[in-house]
PDB file of C-alpha atoms and ligand atoms in Angstrom:
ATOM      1  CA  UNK A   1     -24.506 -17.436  -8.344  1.00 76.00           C
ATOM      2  CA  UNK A   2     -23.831 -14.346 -10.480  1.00 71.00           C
ATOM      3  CA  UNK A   3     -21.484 -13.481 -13.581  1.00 71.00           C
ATOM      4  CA  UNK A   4     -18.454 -11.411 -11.890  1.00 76.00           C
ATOM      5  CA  UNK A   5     -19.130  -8.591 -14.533  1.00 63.00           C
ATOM      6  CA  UNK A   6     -22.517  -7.760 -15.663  1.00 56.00           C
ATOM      7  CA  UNK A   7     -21.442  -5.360 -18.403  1.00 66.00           C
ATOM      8  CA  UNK A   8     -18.470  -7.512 -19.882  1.00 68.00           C
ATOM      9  CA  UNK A   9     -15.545  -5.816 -22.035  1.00 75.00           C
ATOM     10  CA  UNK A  10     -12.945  -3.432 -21.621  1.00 83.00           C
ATOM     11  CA  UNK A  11     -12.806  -1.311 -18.393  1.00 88.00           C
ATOM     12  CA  UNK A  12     -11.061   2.354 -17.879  1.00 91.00           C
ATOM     13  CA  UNK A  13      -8.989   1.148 -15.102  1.00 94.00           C
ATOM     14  CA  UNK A  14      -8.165   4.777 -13.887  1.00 95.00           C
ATOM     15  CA  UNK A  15     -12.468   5.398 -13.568  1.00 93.00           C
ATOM     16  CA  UNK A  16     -12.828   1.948 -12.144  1.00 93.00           C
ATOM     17  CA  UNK A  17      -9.967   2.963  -9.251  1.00 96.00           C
ATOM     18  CA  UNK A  18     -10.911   6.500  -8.390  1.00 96.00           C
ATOM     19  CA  UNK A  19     -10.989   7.180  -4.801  1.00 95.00           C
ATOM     20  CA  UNK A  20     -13.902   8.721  -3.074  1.00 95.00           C
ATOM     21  CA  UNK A  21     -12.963  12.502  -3.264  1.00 91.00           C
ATOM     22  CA  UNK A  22     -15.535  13.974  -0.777  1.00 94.00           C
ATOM     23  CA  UNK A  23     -13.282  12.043   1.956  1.00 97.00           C
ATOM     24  CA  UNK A  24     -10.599  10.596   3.041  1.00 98.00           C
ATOM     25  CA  UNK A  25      -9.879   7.038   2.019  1.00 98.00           C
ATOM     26  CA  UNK A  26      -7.025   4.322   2.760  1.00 98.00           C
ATOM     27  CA  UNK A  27      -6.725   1.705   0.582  1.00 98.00           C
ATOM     28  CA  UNK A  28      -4.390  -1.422   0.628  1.00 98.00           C
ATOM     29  CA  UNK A  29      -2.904  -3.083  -3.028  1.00 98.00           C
ATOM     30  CA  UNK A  30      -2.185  -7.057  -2.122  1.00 98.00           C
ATOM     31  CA  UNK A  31      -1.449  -9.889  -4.407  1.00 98.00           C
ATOM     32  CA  UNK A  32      -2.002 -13.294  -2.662  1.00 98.00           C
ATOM     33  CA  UNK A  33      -1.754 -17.200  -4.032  1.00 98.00           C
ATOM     34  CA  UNK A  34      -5.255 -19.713  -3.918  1.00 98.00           C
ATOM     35  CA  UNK A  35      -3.997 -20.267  -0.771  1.00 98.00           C
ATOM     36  CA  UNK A  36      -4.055 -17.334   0.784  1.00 98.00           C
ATOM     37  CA  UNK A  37       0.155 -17.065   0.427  1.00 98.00           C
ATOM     38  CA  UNK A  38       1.375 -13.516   0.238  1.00 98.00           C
ATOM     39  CA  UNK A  39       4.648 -14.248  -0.811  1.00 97.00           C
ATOM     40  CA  UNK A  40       6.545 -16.371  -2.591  1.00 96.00           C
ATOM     41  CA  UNK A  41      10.347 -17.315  -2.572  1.00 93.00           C
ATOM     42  CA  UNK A  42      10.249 -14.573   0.136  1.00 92.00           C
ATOM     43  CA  UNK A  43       8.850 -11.832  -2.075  1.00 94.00           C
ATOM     44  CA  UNK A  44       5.618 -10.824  -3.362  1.00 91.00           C
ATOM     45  CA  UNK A  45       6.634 -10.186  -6.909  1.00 85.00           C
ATOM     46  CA  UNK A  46       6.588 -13.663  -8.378  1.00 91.00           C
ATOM     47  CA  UNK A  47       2.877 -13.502  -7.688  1.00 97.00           C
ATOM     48  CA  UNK A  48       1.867 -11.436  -9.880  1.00 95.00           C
ATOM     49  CA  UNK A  49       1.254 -10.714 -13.938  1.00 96.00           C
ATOM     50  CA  UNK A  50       1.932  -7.972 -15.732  1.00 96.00           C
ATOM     51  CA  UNK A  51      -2.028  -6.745 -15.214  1.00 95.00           C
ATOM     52  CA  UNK A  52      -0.902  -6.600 -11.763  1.00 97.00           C
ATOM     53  CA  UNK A  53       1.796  -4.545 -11.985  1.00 96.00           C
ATOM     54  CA  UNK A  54      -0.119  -2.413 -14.097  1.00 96.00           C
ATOM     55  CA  UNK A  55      -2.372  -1.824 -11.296  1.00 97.00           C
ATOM     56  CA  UNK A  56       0.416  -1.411  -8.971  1.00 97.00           C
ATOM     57  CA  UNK A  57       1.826   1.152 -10.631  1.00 98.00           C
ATOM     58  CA  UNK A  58      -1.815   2.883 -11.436  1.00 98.00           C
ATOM     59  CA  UNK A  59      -3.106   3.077  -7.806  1.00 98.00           C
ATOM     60  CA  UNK A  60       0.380   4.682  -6.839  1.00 98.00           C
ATOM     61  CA  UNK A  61      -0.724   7.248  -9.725  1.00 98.00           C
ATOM     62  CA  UNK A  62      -4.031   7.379  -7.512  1.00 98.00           C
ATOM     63  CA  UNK A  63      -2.514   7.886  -4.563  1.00 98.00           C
ATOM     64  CA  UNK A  64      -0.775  11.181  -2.167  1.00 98.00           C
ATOM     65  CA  UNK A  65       0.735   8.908  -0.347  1.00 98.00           C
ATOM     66  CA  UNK A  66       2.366   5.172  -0.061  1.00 98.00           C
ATOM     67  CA  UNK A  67       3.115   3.627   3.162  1.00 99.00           C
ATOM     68  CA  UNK A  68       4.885   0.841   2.963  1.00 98.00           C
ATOM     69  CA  UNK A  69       6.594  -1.108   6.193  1.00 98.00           C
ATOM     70  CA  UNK A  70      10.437  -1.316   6.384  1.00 98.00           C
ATOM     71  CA  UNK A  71      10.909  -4.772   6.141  1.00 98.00           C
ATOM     72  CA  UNK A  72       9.116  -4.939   2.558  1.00 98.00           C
ATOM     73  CA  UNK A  73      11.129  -1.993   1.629  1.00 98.00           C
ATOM     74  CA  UNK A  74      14.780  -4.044   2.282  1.00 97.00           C
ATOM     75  CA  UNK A  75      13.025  -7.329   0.931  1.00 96.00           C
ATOM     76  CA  UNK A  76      11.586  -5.691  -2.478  1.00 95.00           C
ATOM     77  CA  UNK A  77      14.997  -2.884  -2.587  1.00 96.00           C
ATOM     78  CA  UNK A  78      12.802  -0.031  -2.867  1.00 97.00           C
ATOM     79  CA  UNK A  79      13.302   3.293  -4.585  1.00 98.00           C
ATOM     80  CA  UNK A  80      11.520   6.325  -4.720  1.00 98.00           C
ATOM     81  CA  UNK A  81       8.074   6.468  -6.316  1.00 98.00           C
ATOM     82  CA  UNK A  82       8.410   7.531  -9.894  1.00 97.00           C
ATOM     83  CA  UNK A  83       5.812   8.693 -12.567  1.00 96.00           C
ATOM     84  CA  UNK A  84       4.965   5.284 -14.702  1.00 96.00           C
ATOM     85  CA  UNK A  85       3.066   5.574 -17.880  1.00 94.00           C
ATOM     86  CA  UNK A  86       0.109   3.859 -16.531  1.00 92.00           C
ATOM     87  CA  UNK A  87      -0.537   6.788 -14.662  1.00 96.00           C
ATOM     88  CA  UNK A  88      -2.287   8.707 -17.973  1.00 92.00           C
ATOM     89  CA  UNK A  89      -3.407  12.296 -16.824  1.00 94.00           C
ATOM     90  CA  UNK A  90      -4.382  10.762 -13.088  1.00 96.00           C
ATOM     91  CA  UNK A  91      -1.759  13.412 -11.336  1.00 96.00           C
ATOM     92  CA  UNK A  92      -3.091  16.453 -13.008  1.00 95.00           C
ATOM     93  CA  UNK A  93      -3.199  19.376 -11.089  1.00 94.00           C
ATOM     94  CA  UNK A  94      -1.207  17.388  -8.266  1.00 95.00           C
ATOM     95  CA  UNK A  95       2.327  16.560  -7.484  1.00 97.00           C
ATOM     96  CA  UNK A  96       3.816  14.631 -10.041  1.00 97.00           C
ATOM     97  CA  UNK A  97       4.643  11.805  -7.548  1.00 98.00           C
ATOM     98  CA  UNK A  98       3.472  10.713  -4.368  1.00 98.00           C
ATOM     99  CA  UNK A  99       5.765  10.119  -1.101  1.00 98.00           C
ATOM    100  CA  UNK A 100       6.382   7.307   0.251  1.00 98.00           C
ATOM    101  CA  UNK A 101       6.228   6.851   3.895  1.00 99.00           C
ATOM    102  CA  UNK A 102       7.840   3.856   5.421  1.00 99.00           C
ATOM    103  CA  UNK A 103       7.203   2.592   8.693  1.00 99.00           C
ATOM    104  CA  UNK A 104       9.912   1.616  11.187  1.00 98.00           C
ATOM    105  CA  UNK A 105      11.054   1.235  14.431  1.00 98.00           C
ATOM    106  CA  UNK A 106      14.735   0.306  14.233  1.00 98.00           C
ATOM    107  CA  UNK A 107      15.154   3.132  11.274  1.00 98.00           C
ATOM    108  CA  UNK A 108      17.711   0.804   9.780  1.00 98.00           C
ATOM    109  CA  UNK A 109      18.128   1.707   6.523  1.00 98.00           C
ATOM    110  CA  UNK A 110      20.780   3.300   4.398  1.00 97.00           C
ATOM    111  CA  UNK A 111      20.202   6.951   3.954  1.00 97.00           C
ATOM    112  CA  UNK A 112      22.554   7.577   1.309  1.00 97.00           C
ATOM    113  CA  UNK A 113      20.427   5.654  -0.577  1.00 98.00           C
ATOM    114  CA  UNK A 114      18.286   6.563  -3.424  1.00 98.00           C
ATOM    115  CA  UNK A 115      15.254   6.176  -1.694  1.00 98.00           C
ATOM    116  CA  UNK A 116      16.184   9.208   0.548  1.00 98.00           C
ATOM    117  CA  UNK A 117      18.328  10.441  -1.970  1.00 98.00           C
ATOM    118  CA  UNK A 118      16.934  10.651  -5.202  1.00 98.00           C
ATOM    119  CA  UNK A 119      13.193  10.863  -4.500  1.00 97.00           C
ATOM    120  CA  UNK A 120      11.592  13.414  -6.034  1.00 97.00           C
ATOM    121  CA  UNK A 121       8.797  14.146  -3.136  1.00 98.00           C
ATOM    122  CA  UNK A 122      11.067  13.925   0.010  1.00 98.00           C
ATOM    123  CA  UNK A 123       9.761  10.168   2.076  1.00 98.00           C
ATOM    124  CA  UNK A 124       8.656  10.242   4.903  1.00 98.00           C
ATOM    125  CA  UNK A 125       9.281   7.929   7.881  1.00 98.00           C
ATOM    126  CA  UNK A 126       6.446   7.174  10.173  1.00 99.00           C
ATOM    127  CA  UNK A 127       8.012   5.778  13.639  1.00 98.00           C
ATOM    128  CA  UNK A 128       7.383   5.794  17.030  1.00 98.00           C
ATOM    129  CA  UNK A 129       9.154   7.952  20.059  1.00 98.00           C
ATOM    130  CA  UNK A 130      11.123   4.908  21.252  1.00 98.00           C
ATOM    131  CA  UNK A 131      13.173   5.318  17.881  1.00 98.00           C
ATOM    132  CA  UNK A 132      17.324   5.260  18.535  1.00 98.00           C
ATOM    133  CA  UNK A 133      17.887   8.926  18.858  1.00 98.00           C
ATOM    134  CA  UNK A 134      21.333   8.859  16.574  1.00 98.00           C
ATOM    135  CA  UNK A 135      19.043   6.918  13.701  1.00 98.00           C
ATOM    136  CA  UNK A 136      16.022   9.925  14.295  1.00 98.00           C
ATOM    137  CA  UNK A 137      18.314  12.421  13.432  1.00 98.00           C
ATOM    138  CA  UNK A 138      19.816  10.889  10.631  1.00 98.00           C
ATOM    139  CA  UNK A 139      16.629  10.865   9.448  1.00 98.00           C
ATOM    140  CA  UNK A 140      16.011  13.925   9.486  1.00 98.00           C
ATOM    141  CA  UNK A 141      18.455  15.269   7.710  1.00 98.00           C
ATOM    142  CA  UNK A 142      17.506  12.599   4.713  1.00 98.00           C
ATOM    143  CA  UNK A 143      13.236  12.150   5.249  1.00 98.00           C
ATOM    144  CA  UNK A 144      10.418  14.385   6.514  1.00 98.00           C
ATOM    145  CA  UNK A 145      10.079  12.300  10.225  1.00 98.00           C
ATOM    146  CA  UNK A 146       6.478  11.904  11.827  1.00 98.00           C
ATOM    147  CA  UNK A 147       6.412  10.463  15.309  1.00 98.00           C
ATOM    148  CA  UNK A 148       3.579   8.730  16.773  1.00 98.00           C
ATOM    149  CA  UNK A 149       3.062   6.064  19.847  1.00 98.00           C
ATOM    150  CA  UNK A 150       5.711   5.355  22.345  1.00 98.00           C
ATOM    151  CA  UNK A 151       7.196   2.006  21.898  1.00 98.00           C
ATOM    152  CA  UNK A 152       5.136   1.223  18.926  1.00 98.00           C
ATOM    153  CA  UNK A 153       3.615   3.317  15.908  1.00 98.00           C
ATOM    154  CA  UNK A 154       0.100   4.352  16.777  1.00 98.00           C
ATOM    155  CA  UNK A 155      -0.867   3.877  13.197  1.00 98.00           C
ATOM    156  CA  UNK A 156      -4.022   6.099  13.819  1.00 98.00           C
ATOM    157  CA  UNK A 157      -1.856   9.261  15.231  1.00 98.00           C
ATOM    158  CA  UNK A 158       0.184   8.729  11.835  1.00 98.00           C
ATOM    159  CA  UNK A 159      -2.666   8.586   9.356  1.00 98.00           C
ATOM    160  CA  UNK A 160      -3.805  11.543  11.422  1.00 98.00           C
ATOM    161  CA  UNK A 161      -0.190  14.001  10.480  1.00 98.00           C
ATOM    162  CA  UNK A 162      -0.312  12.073   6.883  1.00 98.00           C
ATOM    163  CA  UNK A 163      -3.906  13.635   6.611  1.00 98.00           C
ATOM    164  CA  UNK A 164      -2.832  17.056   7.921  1.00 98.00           C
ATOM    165  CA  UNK A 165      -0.228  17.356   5.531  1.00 98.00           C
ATOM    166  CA  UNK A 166      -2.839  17.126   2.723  1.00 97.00           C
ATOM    167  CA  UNK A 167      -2.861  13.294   1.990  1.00 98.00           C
ATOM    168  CA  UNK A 168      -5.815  12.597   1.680  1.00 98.00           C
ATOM    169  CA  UNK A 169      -5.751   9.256  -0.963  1.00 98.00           C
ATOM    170  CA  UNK A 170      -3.818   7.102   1.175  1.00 98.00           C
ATOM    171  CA  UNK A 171      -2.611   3.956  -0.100  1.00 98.00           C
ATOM    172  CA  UNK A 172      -0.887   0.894   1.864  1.00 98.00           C
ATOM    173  CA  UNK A 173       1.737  -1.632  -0.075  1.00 98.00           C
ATOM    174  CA  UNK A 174       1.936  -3.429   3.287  1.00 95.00           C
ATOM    175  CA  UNK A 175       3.411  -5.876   3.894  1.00 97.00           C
ATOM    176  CA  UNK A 176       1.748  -7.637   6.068  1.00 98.00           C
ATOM    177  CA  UNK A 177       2.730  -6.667   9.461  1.00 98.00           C
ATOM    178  CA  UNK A 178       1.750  -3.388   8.310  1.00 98.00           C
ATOM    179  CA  UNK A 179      -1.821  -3.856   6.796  1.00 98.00           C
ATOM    180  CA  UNK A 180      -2.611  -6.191  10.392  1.00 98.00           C
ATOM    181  CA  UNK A 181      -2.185  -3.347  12.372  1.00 98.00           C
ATOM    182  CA  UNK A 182      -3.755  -0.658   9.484  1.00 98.00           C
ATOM    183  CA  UNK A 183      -6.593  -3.170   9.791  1.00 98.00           C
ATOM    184  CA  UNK A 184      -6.746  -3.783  13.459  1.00 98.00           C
ATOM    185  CA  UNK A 185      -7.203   0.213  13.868  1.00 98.00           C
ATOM    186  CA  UNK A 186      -9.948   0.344  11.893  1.00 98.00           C
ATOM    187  CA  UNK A 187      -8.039   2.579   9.227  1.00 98.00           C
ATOM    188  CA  UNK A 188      -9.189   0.511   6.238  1.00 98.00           C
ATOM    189  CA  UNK A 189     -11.931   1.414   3.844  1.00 98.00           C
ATOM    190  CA  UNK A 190     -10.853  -0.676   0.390  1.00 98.00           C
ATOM    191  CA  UNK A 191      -8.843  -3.579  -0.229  1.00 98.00           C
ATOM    192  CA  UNK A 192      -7.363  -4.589  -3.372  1.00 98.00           C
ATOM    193  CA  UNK A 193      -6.758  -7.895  -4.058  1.00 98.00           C
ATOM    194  CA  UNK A 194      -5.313  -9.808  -6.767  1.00 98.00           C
ATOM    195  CA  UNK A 195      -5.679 -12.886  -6.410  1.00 98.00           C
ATOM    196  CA  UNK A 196      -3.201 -15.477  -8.586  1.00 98.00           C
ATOM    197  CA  UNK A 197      -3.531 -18.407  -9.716  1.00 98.00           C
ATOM    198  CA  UNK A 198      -0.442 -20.259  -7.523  1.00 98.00           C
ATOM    199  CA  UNK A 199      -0.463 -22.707  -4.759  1.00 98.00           C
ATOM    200  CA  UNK A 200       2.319 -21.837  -2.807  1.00 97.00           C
ATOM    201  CA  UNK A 201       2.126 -23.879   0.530  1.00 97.00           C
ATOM    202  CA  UNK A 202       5.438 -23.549   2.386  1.00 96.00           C
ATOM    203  CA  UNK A 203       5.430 -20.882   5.321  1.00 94.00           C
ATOM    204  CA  UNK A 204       4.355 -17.465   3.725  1.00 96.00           C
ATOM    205  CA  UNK A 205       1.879 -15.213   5.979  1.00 97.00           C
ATOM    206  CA  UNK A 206      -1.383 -14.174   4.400  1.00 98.00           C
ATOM    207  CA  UNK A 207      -2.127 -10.526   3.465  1.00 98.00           C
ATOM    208  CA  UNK A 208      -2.287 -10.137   7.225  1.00 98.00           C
ATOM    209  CA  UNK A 209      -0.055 -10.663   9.895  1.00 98.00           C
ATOM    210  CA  UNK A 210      -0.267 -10.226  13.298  1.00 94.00           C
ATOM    211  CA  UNK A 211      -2.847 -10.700  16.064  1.00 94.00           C
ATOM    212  CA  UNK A 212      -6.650 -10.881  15.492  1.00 96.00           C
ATOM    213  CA  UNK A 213      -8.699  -7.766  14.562  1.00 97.00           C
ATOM    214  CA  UNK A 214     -10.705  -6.688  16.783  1.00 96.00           C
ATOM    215  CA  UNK A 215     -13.812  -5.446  14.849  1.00 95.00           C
ATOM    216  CA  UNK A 216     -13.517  -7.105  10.711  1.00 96.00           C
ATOM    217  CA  UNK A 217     -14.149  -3.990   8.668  1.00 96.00           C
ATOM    218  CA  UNK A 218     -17.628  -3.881   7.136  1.00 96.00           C
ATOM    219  CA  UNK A 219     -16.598  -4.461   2.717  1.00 98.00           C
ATOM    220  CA  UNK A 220     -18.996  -5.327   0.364  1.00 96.00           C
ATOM    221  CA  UNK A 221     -17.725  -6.001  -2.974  1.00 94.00           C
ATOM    222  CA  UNK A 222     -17.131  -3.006  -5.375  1.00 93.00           C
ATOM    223  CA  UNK A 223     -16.038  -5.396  -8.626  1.00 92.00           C
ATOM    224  CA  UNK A 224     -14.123  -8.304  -9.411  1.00 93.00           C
ATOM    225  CA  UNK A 225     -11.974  -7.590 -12.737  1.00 93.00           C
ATOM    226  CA  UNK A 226     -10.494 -10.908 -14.401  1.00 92.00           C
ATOM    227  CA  UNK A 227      -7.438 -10.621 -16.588  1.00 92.00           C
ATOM    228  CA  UNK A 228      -6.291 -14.595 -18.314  1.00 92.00           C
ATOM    229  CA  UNK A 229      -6.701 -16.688 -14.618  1.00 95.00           C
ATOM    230  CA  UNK A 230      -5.876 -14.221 -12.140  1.00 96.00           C
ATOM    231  CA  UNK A 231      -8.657 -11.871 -10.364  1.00 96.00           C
ATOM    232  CA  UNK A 232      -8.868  -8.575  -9.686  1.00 96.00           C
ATOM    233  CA  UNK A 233     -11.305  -8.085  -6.486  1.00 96.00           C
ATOM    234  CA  UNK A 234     -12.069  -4.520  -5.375  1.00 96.00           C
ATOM    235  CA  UNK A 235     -13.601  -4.372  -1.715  1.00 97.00           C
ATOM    236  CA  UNK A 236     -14.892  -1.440  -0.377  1.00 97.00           C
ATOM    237  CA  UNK A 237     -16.304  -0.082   3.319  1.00 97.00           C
ATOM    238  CA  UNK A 238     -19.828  -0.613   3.102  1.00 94.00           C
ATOM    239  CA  UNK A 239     -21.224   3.402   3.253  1.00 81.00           C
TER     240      UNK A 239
HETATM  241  N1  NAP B 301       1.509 -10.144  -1.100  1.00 81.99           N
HETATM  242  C1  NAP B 301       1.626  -8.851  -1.047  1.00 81.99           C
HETATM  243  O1  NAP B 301       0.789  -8.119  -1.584  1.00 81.99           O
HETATM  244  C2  NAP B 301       2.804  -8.227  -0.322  1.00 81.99           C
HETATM  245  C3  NAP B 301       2.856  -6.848  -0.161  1.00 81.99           C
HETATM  246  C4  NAP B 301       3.952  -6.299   0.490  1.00 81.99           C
HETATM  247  C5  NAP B 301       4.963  -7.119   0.952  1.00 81.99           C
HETATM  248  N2  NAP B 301       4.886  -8.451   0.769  1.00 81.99           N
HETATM  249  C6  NAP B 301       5.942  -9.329   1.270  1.00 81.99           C
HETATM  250  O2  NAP B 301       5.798  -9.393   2.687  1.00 81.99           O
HETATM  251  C7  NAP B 301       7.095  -9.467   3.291  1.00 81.99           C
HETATM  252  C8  NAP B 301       7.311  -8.273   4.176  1.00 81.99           C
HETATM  253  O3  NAP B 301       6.206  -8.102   5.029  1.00 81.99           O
HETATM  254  P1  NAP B 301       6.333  -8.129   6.603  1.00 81.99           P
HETATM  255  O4  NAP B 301       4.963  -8.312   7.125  1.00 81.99           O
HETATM  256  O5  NAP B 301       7.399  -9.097   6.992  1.00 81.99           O
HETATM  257  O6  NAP B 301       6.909  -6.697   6.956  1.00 81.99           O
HETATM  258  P2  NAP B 301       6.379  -5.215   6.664  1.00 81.99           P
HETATM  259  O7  NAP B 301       4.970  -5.080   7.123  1.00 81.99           O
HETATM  260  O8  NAP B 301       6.716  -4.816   5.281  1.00 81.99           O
HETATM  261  O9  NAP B 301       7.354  -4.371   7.607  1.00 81.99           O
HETATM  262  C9  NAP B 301       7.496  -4.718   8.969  1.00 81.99           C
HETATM  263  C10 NAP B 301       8.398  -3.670   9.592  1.00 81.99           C
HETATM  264  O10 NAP B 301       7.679  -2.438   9.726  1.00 81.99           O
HETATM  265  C11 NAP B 301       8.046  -1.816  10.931  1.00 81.99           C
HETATM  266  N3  NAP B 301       6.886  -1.848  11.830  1.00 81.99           N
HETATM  267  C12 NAP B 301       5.782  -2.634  11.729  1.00 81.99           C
HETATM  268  N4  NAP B 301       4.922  -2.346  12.724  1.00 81.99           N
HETATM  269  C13 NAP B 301       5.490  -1.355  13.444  1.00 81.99           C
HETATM  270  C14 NAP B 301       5.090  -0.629  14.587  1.00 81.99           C
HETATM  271  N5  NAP B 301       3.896  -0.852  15.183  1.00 81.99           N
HETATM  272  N6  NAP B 301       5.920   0.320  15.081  1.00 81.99           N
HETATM  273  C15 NAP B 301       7.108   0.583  14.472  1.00 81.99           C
HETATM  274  N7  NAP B 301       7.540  -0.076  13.378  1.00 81.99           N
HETATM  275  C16 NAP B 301       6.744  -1.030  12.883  1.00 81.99           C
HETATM  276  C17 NAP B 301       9.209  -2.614  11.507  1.00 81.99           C
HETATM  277  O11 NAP B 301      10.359  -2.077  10.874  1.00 81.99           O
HETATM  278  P3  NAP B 301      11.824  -2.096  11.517  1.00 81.99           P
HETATM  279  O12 NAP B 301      12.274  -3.525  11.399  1.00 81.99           O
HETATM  280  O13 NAP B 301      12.627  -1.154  10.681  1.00 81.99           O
HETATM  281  O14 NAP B 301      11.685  -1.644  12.935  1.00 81.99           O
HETATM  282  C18 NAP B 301       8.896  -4.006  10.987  1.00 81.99           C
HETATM  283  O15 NAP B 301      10.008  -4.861  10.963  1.00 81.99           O
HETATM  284  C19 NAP B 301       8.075  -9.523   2.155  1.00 81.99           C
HETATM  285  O16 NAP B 301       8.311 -10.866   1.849  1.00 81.99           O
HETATM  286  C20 NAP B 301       7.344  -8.853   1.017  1.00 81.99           C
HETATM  287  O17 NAP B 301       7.818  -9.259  -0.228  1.00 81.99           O
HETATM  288  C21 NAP B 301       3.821  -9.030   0.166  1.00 81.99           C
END
């Protein structure tokens, strides 16, 4: 058995975070319970501490893009990105907020909203072909529209036009419906995980949700971060 941190005391979170900048690199933010619960009282919020949000807010800063699936965007209400003082001097020399893009197949959503509205780098929506051809075009006029897969987003062919456009820091939110599939396609190189202190029990999903993976990516452990009783594990593709 080994100490979690060798070198103990204060860490620059922003150094700690950086991605990989010789390549491109998808990493997924999750909080879960002790027992593996990814939400709780439906949400994922009450979960987490305010070190946690810190980080949730700093590896947005990190980040040229956040995708994020639909139904965690109508469960957690949310709004465009916007710059957050954890965020320091991270987005020098970039845009001063990443877009989100939200995947969805129904493209139910309000797009008066501020989320299409008000955000300050236009969202995107990643969706597949099948997609209601009224809803498409309203999204068009309201979201920058990438369409990949027939009846089902072909999560590879999306990263693909995210990565085209220049993002190349990509960061997942989930939920978990999401990450399965991000997982499944062997899209993953670094998970994030806090993991709190709570036993949940009840019916939440994990941080995963949805049918087996196929091949389990390859992580090793980058570092494990602990802030009062909740951890902060970093896990990284092994290179
Ligand atoms: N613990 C955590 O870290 C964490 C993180 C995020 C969220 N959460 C929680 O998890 C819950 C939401 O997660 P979730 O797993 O239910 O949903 P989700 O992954 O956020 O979103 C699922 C939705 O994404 C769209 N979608 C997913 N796969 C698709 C595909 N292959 N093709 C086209 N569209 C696709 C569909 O949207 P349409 O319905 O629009 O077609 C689907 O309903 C909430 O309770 C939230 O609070 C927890």
């Amino acid at each position: 058995m080994r100490a979690l941190t060798p070198e103990p005391g204060d860490v620059d979170l922003a150094e700690r975070y950086a991605c990989p900048s010789d390549r491109v690199w998808l990493r997924a933010q999750m909080v879960a319970g002790l027992d593996g619960a990814a939400q709780r009282d439906g949400r994922s919020g009450g979960l987490g501490n305010a070190a946690d949000r810190h980080l949730f807010q700093l590896t947005r800063g990190l980040a040229d893009v956040v995708i994020v699936g639909a139904s965690t965007v109508r469960v957690e209400g949310y709004g465009p990105v916007e710059p957050a003082e954890e965020w320091g001097d991270v987005r020098a020399g970039r845009p001063p907020v990443p877009p989100l893009a939200v995947v969805s197949r129904s493209l139910d959503f309000d797009f008066d909203a501020p989320l299409f509205t008000e955000a300050e780098a236009r969202t995107i929506v990643l969706t597949p072909a099948s997609a209601d051809p009224a809803r498409l075009a309203a999204a068009r006029e309201r979201a920058d529209v990438i369409v990949a897969g027939t009846d089902s987003l072909d999560f590879t062919a999306a990263v693909e036009q995210l990565v085209a456009r220049g993002h190349r820091r990509l960061l997942c939110e989930g939920g978990p419906t999401v990450l399965g599939q991000v997982v499944a396609a062997g899209l993953l190189d670094e998970l994030c995980l806090t993991l709190s202190p709570l036993l949940i029990g009840g019916a939440p999903t994990r941080i995963l949700d949805g049918p087996p993976v196929p091949v389990p990516p390859d992580l090793t452990l980058a570092h494990a971060l602990r802030e009062d009783d909740y951890l902060f594990l970093r896990y990284a593709r092994k290179q």
